[in-house]
Coordinates of C-alpha atoms and ligand atoms in Angstrom, one line a residue:
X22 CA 98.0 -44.9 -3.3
X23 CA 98.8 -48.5 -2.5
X24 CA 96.1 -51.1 -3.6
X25 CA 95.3 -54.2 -1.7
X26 CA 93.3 -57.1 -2.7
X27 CA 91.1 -58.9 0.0
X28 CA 90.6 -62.2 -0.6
X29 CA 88.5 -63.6 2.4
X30 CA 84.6 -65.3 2.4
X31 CA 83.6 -64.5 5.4
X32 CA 82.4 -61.1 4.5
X33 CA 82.2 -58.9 7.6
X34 CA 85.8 -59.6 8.1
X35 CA 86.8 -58.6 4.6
X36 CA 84.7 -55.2 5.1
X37 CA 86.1 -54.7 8.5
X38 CA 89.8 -55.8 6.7
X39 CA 88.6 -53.6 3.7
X40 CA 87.8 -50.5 6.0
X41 CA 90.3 -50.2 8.8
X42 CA 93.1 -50.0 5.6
X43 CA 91.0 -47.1 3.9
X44 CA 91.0 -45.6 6.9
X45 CA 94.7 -45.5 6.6
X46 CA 94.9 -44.7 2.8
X47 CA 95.2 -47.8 1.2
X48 CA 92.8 -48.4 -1.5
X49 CA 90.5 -52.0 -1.5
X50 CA 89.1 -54.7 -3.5
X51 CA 87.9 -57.6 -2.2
X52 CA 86.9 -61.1 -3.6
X53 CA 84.8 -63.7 -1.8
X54 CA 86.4 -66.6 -3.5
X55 CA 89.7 -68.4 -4.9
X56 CA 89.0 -68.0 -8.7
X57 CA 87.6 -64.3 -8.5
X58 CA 90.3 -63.7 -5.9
X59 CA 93.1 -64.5 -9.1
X60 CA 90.8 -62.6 -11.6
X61 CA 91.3 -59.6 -9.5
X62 CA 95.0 -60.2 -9.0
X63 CA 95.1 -60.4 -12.5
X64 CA 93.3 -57.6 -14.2
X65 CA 93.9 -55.2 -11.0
X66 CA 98.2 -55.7 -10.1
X67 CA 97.4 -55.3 -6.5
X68 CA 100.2 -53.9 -4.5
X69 CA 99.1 -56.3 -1.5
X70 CA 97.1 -59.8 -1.7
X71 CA 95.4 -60.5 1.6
X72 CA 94.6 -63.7 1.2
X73 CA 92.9 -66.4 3.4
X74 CA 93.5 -70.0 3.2
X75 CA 90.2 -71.8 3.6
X76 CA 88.3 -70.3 0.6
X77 CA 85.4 -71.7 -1.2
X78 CA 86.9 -73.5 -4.7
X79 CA 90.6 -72.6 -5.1
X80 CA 92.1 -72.6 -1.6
X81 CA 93.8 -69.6 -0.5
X82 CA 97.6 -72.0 -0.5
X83 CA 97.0 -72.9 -4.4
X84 CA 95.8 -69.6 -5.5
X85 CA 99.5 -68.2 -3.2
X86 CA 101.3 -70.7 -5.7
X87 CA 99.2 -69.8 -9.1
X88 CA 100.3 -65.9 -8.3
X89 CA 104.1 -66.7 -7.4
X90 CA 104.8 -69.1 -10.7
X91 CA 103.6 -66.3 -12.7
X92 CA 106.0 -63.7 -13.6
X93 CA 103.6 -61.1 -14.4
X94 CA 102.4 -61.8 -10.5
X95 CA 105.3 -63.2 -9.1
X96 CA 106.3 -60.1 -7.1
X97 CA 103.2 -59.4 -5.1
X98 CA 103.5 -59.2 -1.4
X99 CA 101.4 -62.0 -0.1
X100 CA 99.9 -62.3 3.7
X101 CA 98.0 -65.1 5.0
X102 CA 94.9 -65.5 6.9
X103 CA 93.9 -68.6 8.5
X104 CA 91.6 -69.9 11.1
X105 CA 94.1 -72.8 11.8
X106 CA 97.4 -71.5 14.0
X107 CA 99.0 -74.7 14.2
X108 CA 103.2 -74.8 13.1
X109 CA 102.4 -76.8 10.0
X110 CA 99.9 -74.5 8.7
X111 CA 102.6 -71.9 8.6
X112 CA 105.5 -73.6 7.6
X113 CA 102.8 -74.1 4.7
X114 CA 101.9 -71.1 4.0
X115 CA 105.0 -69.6 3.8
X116 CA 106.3 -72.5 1.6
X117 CA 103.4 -71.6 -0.6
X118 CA 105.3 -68.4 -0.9
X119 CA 103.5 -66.0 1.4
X120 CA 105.6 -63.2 3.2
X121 CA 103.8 -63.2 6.3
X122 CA 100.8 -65.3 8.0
X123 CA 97.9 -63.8 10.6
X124 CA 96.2 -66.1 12.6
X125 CA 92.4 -65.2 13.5
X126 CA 90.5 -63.7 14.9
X127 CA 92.6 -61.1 13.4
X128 CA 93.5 -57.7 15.3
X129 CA 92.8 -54.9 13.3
X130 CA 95.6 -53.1 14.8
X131 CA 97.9 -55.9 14.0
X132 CA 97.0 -56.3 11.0
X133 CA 97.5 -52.8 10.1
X134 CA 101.2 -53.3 11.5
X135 CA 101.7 -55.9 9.3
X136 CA 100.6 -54.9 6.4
X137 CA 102.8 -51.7 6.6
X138 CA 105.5 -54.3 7.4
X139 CA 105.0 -56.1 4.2
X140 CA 104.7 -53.0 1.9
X141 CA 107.8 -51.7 3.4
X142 CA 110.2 -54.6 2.7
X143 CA 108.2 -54.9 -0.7
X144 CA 110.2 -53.8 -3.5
X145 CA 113.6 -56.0 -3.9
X146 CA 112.6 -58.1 -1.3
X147 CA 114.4 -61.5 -1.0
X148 CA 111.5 -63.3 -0.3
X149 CA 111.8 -67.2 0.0
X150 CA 110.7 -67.2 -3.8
X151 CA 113.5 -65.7 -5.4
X152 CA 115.6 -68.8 -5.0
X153 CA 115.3 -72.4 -6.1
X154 CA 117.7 -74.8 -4.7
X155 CA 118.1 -77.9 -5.3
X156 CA 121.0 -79.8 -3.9
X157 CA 124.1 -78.0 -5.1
X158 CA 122.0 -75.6 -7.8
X159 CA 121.0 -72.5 -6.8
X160 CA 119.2 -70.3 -9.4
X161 CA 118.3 -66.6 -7.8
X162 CA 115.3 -65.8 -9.9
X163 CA 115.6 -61.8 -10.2
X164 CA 119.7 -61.7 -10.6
X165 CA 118.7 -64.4 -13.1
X166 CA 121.9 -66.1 -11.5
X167 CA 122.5 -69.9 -11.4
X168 CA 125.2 -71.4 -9.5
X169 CA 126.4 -74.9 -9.1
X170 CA 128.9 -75.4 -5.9
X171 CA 128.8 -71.9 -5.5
X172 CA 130.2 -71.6 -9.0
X173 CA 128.3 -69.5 -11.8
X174 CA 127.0 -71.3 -14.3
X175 CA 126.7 -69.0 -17.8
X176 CA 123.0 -69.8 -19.0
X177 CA 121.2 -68.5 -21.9
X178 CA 118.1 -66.3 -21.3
X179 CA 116.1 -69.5 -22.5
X180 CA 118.4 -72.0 -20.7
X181 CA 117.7 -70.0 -17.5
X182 CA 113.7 -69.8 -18.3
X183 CA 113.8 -73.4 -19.0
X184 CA 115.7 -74.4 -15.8
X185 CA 113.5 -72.3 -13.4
X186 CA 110.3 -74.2 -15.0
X187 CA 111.8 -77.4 -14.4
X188 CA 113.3 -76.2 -10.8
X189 CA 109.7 -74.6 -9.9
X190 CA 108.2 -78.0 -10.5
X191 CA 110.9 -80.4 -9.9
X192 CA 109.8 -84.2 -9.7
X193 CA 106.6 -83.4 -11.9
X194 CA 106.9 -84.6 -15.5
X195 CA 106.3 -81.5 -17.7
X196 CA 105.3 -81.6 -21.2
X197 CA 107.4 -80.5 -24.5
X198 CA 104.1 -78.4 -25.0
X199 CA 103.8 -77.0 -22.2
X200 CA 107.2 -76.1 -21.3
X201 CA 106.9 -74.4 -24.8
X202 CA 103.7 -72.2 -23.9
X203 CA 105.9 -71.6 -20.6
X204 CA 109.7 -70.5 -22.0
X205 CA 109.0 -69.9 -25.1
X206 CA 105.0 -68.1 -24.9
X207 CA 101.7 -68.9 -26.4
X208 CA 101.8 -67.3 -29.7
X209 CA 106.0 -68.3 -30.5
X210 CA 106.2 -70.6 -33.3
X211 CA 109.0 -72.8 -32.5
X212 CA 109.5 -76.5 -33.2
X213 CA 108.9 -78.8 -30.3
X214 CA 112.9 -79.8 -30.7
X215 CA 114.0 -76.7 -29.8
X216 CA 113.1 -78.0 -25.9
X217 CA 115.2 -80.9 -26.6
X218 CA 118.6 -78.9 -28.0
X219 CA 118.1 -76.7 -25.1
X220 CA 117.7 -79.4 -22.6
X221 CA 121.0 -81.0 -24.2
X222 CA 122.4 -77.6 -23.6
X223 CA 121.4 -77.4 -19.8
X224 CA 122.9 -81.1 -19.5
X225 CA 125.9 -79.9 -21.1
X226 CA 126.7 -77.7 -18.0
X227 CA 124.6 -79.1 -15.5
X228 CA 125.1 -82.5 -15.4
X229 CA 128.0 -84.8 -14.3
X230 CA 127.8 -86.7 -17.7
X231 CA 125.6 -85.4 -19.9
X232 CA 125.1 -88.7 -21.9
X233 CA 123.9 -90.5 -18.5
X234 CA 121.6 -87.4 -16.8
X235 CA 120.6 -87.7 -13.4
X236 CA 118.9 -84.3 -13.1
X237 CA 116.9 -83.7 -15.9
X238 CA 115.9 -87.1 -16.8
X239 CA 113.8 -88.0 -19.9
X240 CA 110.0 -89.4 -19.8
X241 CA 110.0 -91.4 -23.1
X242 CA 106.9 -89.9 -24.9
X243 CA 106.3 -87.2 -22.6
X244 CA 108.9 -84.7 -21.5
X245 CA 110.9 -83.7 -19.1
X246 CA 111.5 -84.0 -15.2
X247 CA 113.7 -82.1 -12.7
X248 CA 115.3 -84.6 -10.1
X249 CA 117.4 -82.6 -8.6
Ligands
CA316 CA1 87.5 -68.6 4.9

């Protein structure tokens, strides 16, 4: 039986939500905010996250993001709920990495329709998150695939960890220690210059000339920072 999480505040929706998909089968769990909403996601795997933007604390759009950068959560089948119908708000949400969006007041039979949608095209489903782009790179996150031009590059499996972190957060400085806890997990005991002879590796086949780099530019006492 498929499980889906509802994460919604406004509580007689959630149990109306929470009902009309056991009716159907589905199993429920609901959370009335942003931070018991990842808990859930966390300890339960949901097959489904309902998940509805304006939440008390962490907002429905970061929570979409928290779930999508993590691999163990990654693949989740998002939809939105919001109050607000407005073009932006979508073009949000599904940047956020959502695979469908509901604007309320929500129809229950709708709903239903979409959800089935969802869980249909779930497994192997190019959603807008399995690629990064960024100008001529394009690194397709489950054929663990990087091409520059259209041309493959050949990437170690920590060359391509380390490039997807940097892509995923490209123009935010990121930390040696962190991009450590990232690539190489909490409990690995590697030197902090192992980031540096992998990003001399990734520069190596990714940049133009790798003594003058342009896309993975150093932050002097910091880290690293995807430009592009
Ligand atoms: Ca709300």
């Amino acid at each position: 039986m498929a499980k889906v999480l509802i994460v919604e505040d406004e509580l007689t929706l959630a149990n109306n939500l929470a009902e009309k998909l056991r009716s159907e089968g589905y199993l429920t769990i609901t959370a009335a905010d942003g931070e018991q909403g990842l808990e859930k996601v966390r300890a339960e795997r949901p097959d489904l996250l309902v998940l509805d933007i304006m939440l008390p604390g962490l907002d429905g759009l970061s929570l979409c993001r928290i779930i999508r950068r993590d691999t163990a959560t990654s693949h989740i089948p998002i939809i939105m709920l919001t109050a607000r119908g407005t073009e932006v708000d979508k073009i949000v949400g599904l940047e956020s990495g959502a695979d469908d969006y509901i604007v309320k007041p929500v129809a229950l039979g709708e709903f239903l329709a979409r959800v089935r949608a969802v869980m249909r095209r779930a497994p192997g489903r190019p959603v807008l998150q399995d690629e990064l782009i960024s100008n001529d790179l394009t690194l397709s996150l489950t054929g663990r695939r990087v091409y520059k031009d259209g041309d493959e590059i050949k990437l170690s499996n920590k060359e391509f960890d380390l490039l997807a972190e940097l892509m995923r957060h490209k123009g935010v400085v990121l930390s040696r220690d962190l991009i450590l806890t990232k690539v190489w997990g909490y409990d690995y005991f590697v030197d902090k210059r192992t980031v540096d002879v992998h990003i001399r590796w990734l520069r190596e086949k990714l940049e133009t000339d790798a003594s003058d780099p342009r896309r993975i530019v150093t932050v002097r006492g910091v880290g690293y920072r995807f430009e592009g």
